[in-house]
PDB file of C-alpha atoms in Angstrom:
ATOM      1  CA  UNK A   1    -167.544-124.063  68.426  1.00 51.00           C
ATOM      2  CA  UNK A   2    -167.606-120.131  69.315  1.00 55.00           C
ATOM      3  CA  UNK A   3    -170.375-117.790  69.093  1.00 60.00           C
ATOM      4  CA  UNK A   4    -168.301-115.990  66.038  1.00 64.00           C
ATOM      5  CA  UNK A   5    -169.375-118.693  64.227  1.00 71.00           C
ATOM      6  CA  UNK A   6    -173.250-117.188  64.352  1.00 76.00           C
ATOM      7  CA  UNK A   7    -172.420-114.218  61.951  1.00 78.00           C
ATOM      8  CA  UNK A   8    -170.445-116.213  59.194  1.00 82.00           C
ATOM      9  CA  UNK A   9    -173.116-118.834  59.498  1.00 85.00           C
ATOM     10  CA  UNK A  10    -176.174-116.298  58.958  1.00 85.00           C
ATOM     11  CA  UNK A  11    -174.021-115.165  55.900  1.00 87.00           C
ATOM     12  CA  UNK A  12    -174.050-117.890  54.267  1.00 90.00           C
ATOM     13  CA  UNK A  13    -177.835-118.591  54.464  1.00 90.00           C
ATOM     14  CA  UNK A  14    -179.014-115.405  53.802  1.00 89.00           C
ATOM     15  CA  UNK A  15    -176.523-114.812  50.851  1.00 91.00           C
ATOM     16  CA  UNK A  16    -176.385-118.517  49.664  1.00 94.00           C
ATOM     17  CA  UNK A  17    -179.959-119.183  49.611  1.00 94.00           C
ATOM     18  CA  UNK A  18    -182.800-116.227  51.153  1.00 90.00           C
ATOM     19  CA  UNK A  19    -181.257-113.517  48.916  1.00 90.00           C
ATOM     20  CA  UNK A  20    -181.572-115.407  45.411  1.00 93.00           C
ATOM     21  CA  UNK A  21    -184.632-116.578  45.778  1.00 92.00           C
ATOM     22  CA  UNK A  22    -186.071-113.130  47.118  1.00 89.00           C
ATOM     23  CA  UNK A  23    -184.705-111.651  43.586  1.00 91.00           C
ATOM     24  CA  UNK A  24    -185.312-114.210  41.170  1.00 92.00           C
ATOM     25  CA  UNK A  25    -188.792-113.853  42.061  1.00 89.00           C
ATOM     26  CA  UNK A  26    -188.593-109.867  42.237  1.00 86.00           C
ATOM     27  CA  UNK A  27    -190.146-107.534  39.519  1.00 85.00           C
ATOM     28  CA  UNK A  28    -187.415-104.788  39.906  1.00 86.00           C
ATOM     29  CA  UNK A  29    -184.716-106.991  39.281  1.00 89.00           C
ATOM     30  CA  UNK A  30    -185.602-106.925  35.898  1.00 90.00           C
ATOM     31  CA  UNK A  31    -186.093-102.859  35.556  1.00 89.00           C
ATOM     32  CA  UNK A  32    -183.423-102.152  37.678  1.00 89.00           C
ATOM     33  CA  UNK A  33    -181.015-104.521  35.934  1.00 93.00           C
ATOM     34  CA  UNK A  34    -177.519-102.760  37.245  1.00 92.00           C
ATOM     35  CA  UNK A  35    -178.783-102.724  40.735  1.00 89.00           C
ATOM     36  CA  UNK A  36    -180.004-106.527  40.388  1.00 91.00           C
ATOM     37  CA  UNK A  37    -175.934-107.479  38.997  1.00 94.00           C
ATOM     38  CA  UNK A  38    -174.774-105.520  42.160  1.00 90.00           C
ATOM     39  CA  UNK A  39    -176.589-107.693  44.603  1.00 91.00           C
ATOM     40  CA  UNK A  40    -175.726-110.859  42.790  1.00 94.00           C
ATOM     41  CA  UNK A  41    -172.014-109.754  42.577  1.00 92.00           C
ATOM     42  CA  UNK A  42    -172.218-108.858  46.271  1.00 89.00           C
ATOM     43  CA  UNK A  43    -173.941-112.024  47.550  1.00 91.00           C
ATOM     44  CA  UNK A  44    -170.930-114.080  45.592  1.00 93.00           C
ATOM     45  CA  UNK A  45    -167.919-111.810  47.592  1.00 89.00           C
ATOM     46  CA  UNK A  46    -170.213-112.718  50.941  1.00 89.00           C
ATOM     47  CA  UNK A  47    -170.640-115.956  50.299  1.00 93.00           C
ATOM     48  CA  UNK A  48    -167.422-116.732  49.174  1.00 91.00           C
ATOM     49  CA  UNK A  49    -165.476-114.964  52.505  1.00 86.00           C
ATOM     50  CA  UNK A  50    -168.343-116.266  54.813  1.00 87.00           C
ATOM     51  CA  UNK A  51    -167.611-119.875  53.623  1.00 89.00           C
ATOM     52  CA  UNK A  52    -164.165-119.376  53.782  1.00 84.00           C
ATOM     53  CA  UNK A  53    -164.294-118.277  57.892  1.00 80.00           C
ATOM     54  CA  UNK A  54    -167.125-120.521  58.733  1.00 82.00           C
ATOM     55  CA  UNK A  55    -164.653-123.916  59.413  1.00 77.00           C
ATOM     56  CA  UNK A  56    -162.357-121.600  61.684  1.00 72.00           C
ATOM     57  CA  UNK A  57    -165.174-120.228  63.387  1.00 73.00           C
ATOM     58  CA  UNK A  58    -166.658-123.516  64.423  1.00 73.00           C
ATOM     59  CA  UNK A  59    -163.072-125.401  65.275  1.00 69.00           C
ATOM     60  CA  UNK A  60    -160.933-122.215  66.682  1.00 65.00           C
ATOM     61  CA  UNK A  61    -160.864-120.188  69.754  1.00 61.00           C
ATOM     62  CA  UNK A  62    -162.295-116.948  69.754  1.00 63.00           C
ATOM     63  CA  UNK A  63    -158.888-115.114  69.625  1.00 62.00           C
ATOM     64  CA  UNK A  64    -157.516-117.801  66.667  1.00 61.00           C
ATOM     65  CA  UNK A  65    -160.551-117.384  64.803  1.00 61.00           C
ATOM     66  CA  UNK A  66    -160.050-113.499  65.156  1.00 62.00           C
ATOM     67  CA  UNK A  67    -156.374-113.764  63.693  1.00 62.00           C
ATOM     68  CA  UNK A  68    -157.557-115.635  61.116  1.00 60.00           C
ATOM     69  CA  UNK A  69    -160.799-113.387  59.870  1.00 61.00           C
ATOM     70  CA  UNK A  70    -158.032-110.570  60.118  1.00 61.00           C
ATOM     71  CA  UNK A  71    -156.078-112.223  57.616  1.00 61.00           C
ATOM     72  CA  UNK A  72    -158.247-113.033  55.263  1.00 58.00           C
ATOM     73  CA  UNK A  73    -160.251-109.546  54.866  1.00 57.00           C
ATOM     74  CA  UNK A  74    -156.846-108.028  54.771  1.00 59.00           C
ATOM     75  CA  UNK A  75    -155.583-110.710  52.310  1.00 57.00           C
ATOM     76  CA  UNK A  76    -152.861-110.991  54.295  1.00 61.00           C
ATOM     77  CA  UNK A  77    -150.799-113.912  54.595  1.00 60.00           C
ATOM     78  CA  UNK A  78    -148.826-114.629  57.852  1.00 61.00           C
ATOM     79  CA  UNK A  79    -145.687-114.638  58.257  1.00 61.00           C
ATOM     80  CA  UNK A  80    -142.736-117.604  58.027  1.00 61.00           C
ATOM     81  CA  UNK A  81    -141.943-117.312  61.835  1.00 57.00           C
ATOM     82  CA  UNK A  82    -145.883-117.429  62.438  1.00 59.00           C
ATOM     83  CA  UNK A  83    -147.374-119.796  59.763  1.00 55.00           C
ATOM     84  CA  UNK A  84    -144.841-122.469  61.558  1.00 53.00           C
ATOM     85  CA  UNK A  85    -145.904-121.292  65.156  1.00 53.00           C
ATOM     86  CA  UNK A  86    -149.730-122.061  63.985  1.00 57.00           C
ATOM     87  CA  UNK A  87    -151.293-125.355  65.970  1.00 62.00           C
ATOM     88  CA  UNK A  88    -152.624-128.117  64.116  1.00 68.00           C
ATOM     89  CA  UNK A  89    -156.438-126.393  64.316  1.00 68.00           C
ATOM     90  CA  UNK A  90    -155.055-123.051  62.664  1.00 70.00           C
ATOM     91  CA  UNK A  91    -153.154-124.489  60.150  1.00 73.00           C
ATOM     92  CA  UNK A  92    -155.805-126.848  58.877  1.00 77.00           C
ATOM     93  CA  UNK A  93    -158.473-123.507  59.137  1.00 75.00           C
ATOM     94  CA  UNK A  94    -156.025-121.267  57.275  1.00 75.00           C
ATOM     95  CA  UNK A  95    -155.705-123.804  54.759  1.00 79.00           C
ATOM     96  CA  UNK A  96    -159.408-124.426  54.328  1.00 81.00           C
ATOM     97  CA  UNK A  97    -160.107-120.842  54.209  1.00 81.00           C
ATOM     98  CA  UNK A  98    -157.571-119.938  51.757  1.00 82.00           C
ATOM     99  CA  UNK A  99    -159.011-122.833  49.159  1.00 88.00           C
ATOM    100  CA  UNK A 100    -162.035-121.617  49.109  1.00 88.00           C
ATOM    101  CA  UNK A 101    -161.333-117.898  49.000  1.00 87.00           C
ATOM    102  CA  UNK A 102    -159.043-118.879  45.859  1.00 91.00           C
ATOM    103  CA  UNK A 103    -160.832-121.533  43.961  1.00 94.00           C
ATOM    104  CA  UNK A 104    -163.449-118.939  42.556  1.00 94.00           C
ATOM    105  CA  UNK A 105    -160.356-116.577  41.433  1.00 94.00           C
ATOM    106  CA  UNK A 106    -158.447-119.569  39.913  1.00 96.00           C
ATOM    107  CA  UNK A 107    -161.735-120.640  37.926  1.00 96.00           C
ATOM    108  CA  UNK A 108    -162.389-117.122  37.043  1.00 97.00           C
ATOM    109  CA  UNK A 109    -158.753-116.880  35.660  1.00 96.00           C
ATOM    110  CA  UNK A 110    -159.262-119.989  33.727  1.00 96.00           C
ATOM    111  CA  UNK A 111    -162.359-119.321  32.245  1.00 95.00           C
ATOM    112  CA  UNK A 112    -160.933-115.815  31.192  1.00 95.00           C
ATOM    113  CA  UNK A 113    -158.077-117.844  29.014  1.00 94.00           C
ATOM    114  CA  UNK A 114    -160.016-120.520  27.592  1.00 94.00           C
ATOM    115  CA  UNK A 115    -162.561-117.489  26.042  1.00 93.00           C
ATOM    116  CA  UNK A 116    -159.677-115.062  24.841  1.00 93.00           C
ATOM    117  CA  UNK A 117    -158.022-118.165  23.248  1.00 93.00           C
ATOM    118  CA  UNK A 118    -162.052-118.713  21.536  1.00 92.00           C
ATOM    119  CA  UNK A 119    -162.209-115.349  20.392  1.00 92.00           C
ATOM    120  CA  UNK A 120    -158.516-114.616  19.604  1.00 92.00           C
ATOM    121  CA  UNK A 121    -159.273-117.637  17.037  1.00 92.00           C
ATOM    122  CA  UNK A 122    -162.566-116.063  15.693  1.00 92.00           C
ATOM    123  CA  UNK A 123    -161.025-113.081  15.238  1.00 92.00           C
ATOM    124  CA  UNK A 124    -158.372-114.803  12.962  1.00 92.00           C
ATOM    125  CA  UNK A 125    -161.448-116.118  10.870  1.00 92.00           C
ATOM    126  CA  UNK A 126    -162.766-112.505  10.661  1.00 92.00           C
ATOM    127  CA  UNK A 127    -159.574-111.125   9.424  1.00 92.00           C
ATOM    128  CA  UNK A 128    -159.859-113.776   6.310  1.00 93.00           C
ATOM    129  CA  UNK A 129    -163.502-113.445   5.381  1.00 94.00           C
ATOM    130  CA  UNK A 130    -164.890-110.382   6.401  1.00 93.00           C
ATOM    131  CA  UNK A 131    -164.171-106.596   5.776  1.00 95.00           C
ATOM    132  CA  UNK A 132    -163.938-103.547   7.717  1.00 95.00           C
ATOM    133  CA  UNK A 133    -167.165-101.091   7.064  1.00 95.00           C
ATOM    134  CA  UNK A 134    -165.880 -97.529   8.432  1.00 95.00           C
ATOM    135  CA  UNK A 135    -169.326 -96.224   8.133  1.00 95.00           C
ATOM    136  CA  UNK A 136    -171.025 -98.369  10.252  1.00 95.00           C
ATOM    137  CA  UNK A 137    -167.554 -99.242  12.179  1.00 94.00           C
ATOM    138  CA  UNK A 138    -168.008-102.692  12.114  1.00 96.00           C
ATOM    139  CA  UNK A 139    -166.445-106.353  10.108  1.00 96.00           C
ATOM    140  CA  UNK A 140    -169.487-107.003   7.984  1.00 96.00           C
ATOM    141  CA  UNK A 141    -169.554-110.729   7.062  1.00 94.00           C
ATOM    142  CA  UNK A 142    -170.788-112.575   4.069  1.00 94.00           C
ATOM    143  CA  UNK A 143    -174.173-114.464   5.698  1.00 91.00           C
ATOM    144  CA  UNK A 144    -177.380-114.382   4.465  1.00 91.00           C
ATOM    145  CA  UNK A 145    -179.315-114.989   8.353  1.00 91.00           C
ATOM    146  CA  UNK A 146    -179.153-111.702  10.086  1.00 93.00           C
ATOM    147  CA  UNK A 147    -176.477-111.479  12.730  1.00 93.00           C
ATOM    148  CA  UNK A 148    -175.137-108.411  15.121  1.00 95.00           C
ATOM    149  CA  UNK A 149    -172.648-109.722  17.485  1.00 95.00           C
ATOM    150  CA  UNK A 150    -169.268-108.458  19.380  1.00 95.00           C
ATOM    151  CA  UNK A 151    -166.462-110.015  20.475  1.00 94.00           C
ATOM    152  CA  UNK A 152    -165.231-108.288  24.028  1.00 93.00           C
ATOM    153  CA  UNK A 153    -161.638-108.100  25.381  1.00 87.00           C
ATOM    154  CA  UNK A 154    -158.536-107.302  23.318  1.00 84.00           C
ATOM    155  CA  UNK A 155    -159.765-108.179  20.453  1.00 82.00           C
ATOM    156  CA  UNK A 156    -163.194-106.528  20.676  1.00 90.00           C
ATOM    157  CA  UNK A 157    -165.128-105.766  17.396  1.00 94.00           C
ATOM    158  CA  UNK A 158    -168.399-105.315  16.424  1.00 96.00           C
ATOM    159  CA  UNK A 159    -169.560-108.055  13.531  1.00 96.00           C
ATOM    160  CA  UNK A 160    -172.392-107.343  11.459  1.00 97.00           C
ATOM    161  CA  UNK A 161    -173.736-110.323   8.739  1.00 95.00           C
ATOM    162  CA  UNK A 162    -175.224-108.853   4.996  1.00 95.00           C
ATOM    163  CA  UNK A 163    -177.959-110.084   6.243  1.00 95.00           C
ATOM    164  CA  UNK A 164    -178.512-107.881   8.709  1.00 95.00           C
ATOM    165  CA  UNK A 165    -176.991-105.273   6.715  1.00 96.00           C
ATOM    166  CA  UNK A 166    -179.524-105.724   4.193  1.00 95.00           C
ATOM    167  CA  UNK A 167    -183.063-106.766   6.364  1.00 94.00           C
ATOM    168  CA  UNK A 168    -182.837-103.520   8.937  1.00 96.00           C
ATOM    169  CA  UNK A 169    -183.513-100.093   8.289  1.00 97.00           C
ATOM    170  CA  UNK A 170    -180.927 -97.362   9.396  1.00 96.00           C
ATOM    171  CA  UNK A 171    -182.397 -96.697  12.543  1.00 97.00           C
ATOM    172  CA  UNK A 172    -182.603-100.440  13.791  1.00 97.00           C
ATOM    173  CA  UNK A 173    -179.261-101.189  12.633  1.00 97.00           C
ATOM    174  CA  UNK A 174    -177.837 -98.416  14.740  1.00 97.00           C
ATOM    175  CA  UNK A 175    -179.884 -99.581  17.875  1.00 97.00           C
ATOM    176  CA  UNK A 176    -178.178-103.540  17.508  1.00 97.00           C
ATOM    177  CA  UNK A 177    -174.697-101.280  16.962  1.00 97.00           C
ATOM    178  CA  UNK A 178    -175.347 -99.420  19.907  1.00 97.00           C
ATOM    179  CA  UNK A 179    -176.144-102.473  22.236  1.00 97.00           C
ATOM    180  CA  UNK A 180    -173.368-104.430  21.161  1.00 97.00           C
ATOM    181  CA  UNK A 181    -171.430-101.522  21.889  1.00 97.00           C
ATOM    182  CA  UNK A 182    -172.511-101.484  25.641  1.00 97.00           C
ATOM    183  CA  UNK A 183    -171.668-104.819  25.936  1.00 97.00           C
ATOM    184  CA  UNK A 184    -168.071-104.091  25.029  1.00 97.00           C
ATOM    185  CA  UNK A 185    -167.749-100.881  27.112  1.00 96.00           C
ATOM    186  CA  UNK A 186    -169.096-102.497  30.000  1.00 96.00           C
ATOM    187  CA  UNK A 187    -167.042-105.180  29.966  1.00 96.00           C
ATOM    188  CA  UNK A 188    -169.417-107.494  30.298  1.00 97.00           C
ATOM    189  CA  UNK A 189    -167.847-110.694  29.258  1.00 96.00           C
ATOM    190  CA  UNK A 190    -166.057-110.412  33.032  1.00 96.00           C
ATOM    191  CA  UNK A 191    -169.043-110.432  34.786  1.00 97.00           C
ATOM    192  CA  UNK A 192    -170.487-113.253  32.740  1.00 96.00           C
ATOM    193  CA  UNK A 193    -167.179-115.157  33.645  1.00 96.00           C
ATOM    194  CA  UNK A 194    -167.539-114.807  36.976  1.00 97.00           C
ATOM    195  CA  UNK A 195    -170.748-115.815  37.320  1.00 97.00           C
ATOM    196  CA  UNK A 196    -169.852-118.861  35.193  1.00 96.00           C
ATOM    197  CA  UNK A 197    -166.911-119.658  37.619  1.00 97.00           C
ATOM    198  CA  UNK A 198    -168.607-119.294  40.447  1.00 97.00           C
ATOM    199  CA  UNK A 199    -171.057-121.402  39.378  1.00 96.00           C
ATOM    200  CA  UNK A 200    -168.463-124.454  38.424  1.00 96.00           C
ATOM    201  CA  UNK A 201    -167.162-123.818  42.258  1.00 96.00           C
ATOM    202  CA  UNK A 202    -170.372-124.107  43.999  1.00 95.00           C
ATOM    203  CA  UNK A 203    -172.771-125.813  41.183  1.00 94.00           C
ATOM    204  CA  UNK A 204    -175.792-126.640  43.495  1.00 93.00           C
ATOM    205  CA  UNK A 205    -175.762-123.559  45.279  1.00 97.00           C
ATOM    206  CA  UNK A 206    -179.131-121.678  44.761  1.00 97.00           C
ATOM    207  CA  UNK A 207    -176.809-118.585  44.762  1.00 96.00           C
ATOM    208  CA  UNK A 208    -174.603-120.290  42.156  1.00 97.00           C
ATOM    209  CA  UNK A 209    -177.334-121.794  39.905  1.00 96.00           C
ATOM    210  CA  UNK A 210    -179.899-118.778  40.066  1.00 97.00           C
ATOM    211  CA  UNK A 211    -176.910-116.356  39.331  1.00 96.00           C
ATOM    212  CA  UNK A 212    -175.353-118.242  36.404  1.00 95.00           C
ATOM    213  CA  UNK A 213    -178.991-117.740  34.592  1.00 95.00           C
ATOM    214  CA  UNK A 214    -179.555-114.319  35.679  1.00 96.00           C
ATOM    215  CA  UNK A 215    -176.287-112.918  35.117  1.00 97.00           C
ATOM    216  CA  UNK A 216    -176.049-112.977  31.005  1.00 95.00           C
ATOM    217  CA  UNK A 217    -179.997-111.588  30.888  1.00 96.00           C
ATOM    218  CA  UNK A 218    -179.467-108.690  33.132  1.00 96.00           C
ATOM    219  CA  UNK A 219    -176.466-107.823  31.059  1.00 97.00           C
ATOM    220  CA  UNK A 220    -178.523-107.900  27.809  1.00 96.00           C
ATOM    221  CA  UNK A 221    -181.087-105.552  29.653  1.00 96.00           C
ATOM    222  CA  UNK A 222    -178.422-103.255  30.636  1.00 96.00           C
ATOM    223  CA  UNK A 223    -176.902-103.385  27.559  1.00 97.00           C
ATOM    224  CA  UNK A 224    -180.174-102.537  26.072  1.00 96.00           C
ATOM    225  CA  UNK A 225    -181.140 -99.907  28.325  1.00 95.00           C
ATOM    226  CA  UNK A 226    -177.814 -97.962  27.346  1.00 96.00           C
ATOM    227  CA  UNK A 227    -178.456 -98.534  23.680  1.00 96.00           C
ATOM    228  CA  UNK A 228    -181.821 -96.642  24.142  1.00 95.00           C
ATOM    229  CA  UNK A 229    -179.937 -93.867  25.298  1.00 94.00           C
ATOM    230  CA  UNK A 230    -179.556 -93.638  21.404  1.00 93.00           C
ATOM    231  CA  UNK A 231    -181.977 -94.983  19.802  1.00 95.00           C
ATOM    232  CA  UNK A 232    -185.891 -95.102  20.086  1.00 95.00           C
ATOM    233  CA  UNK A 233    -187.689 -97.699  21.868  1.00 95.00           C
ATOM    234  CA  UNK A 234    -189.513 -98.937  18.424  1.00 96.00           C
ATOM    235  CA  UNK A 235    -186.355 -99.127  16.784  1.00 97.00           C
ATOM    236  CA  UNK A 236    -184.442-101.464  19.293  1.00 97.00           C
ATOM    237  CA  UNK A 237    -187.371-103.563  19.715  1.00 96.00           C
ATOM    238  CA  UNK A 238    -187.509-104.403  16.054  1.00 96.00           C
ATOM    239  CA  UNK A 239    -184.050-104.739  15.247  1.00 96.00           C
ATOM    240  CA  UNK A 240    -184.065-107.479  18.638  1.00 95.00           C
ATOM    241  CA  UNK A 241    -187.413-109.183  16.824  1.00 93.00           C
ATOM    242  CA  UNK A 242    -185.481-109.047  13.079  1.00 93.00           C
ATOM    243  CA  UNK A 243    -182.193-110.621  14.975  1.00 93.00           C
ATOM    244  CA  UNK A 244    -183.951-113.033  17.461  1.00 88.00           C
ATOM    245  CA  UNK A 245    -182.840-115.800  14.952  1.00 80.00           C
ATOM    246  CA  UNK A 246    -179.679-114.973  14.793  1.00 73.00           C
ATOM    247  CA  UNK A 247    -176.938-116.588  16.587  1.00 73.00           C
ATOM    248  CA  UNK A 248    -173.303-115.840  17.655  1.00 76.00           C
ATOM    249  CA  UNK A 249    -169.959-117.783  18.217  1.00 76.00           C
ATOM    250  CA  UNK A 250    -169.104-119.088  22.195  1.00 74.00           C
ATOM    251  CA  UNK A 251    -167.742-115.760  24.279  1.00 76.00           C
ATOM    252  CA  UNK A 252    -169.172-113.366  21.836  1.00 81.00           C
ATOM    253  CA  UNK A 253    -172.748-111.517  22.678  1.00 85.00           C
ATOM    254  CA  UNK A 254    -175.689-110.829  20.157  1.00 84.00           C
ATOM    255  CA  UNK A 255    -178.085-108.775  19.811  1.00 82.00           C
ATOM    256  CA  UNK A 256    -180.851-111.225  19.295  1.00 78.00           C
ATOM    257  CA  UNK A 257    -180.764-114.846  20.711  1.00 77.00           C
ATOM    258  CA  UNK A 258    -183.100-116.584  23.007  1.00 79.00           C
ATOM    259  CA  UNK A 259    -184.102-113.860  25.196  1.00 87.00           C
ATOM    260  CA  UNK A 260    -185.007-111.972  22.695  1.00 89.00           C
ATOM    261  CA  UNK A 261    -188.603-111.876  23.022  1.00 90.00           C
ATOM    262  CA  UNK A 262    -188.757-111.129  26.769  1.00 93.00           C
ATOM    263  CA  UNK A 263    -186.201-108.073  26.350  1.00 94.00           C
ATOM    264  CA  UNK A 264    -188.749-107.278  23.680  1.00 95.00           C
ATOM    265  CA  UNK A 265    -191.456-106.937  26.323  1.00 93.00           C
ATOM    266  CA  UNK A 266    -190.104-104.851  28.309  1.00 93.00           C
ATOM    267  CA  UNK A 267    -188.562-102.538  26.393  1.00 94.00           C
ATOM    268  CA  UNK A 268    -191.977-101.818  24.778  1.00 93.00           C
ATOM    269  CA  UNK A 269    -193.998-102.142  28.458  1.00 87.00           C
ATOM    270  CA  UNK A 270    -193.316 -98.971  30.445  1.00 69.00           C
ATOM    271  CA  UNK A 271    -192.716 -99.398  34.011  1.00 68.00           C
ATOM    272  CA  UNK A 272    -195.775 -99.852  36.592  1.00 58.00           C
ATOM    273  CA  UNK A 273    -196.198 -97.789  39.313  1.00 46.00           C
ATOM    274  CA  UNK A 274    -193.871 -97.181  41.780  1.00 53.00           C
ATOM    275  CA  UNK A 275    -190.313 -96.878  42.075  1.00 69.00           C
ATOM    276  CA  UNK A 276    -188.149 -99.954  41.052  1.00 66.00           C
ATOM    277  CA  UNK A 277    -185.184 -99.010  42.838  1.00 63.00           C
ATOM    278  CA  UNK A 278    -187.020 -98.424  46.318  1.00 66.00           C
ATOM    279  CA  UNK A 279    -188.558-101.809  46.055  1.00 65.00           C
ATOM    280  CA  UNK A 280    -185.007-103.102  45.142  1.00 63.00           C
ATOM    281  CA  UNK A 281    -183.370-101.652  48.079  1.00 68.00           C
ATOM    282  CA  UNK A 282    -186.422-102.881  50.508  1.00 61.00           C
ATOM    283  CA  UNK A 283    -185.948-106.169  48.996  1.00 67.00           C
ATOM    284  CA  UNK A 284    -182.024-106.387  50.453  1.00 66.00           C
ATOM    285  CA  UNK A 285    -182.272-104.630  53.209  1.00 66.00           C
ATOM    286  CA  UNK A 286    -185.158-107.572  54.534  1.00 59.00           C
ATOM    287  CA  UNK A 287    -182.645-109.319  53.829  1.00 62.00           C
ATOM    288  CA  UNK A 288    -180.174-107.614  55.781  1.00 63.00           C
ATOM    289  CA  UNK A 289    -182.391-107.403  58.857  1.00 53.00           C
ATOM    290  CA  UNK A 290    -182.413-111.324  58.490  1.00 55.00           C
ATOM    291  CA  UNK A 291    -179.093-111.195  60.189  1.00 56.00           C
ATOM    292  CA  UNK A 292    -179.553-108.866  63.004  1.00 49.00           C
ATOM    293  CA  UNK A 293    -180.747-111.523  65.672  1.00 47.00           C
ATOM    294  CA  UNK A 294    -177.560-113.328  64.497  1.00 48.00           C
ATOM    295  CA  UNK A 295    -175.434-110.183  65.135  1.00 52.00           C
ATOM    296  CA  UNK A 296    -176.979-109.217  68.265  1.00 40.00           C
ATOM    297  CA  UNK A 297    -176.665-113.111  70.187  1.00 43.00           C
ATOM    298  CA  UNK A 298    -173.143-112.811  68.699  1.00 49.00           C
ATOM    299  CA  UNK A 299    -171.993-109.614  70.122  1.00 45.00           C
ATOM    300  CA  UNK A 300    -174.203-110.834  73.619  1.00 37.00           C
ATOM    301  CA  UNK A 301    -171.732-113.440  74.281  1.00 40.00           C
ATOM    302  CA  UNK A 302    -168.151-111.928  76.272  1.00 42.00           C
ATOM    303  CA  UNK A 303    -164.986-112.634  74.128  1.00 48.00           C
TER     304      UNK A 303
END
């Protein structure tokens, strides 16, 4: 084992573990709810790359295990003349760290297919029974329980039951409209696939399991916090009480569903005091400082 081994090592702890359970416990995560996705999309790309050099670091040399970290932060694949020239050690290493920098892509990829082919069908279903509303720009479909959904990706549309049409006023139907509509121009049905795939990789990861339930709720709080960029706070929180009942196909998002009443909450509490985004960035960069001792025995060692 080489001292390199410290930093990829203090990665993975701090990442795998410290990190989620510092923000599943944190108050800003949930007012902040883009910054709180960009530390859980960031602890998966650490975790992943950390895990991936951590076997080389602890069987390799300190110049191997350099050749190798080069390779894969480049994404760089060696060439013919020096993937054969590679010892036993290296080759095992490489191949170890290019499973595991791949297996969360491949499972991202396949989770990607299996949800277009879901909604690609749905949408068939949609063509047959429901009809195109230009005013509202939406496929309003014959259901008595109110429903606001979309279906993201190629196929996105926004699908609105009678129901709904005929339970909310105007101004709430507009607000479920206009989070549905986030959803789809954030793309957020590829950041709910990752987190799913990552997940299936590394299931009893804190990282993993924490992430995979945090992941679709910060979505619907973003996705509500740019619908309110439209609509009035009353409004949305209605329409997401009216809709709470309401529930949507696999790979689609609604406006309602289980979360409802929390997402209710807080779009009706205002923020305490203090700055949610300071206490956010304190929050990681603890857990940055976590690794320094790690960084500074590394970089003590010659080599």
């Amino acid at each position: 084992m080489n001292h390199h081994a410290l930093v990829p090592l203090g990665l993975v702890l701090v990442t795998g573990f410290l990190v989620p359970w510092l923000v599943v416990r944190a108050r800003w995560a949930q007012q902040v709810p883009r910054l709180a996705l960009a530390v859980w999309a960031a602890c998966g790309a650490v975790f992943t790359v950390a895990t991936a050099l951590l076997p080389a670091q602890l069987v390799l040399t300190s110049e191997s295990s350099h050749r190798l970290t080069d390779m894969v932060l480049t994404l760089r694949l060696p060439s013919p003349e020096r993937l054969f020239a590679l010892e036993g050690r290296e080759l095992l290493a490489f191949a170890i760290a290019l499973t595991v920098v791949s297996l969360p892509g491949v499972a991202f990829l396949r989770r990607l297919a299996r949800a277009r082919r879901v909604r690609l069908r749905h949408a068939g279903v949609l063509r047959l029974v429901g009809r195109y509303d230009p005013d509202l720009r939406a496929t309003v479909l014959d259901d008595d329980r109110p429903a606001v959904y979309c279906l993201p990706g190629r196929s996105r549309r926004v699908v609105v039951s009678s129901g709904a049409v005929h339970t909310l006023t105007p101004a709430q139907l507009a607000a479920a409209l206009a989070h549905e509509r986030a959803h789809i121009a954030g793309r957020h049905h590829l950041l709910v696939a990752a987190a799913e795939s990552f997940s299936a990789v590394f299931p009893r990861l804190p990282l993993a399991r924490h992430g995979g339930t945090s992941v679709p709720l910060l979505l619907e709080m973003t996705a509500d916090d740019r619908a309110l960029r439209r609509c009035t706070r009353d409004a949305l929180a209605t329409a997401l009480y009216a809709l709470a009942s309401g529930r949507a196909p696999r790979s689609a998002f609604a406006a309602g569903g289980p979360s409802a009443a929390l997402r209710m909450r807080r779009i009706l509490t205002p923020y305490s005091a203090g700055h949610p985004v300071l206490r956010g960035l304190f929050t990681i960069t603890s857990a940055a400082l976590a690794m320094t001792p790690l960084i500074i025995a590394c970089c003590s060692f010659p080599g």
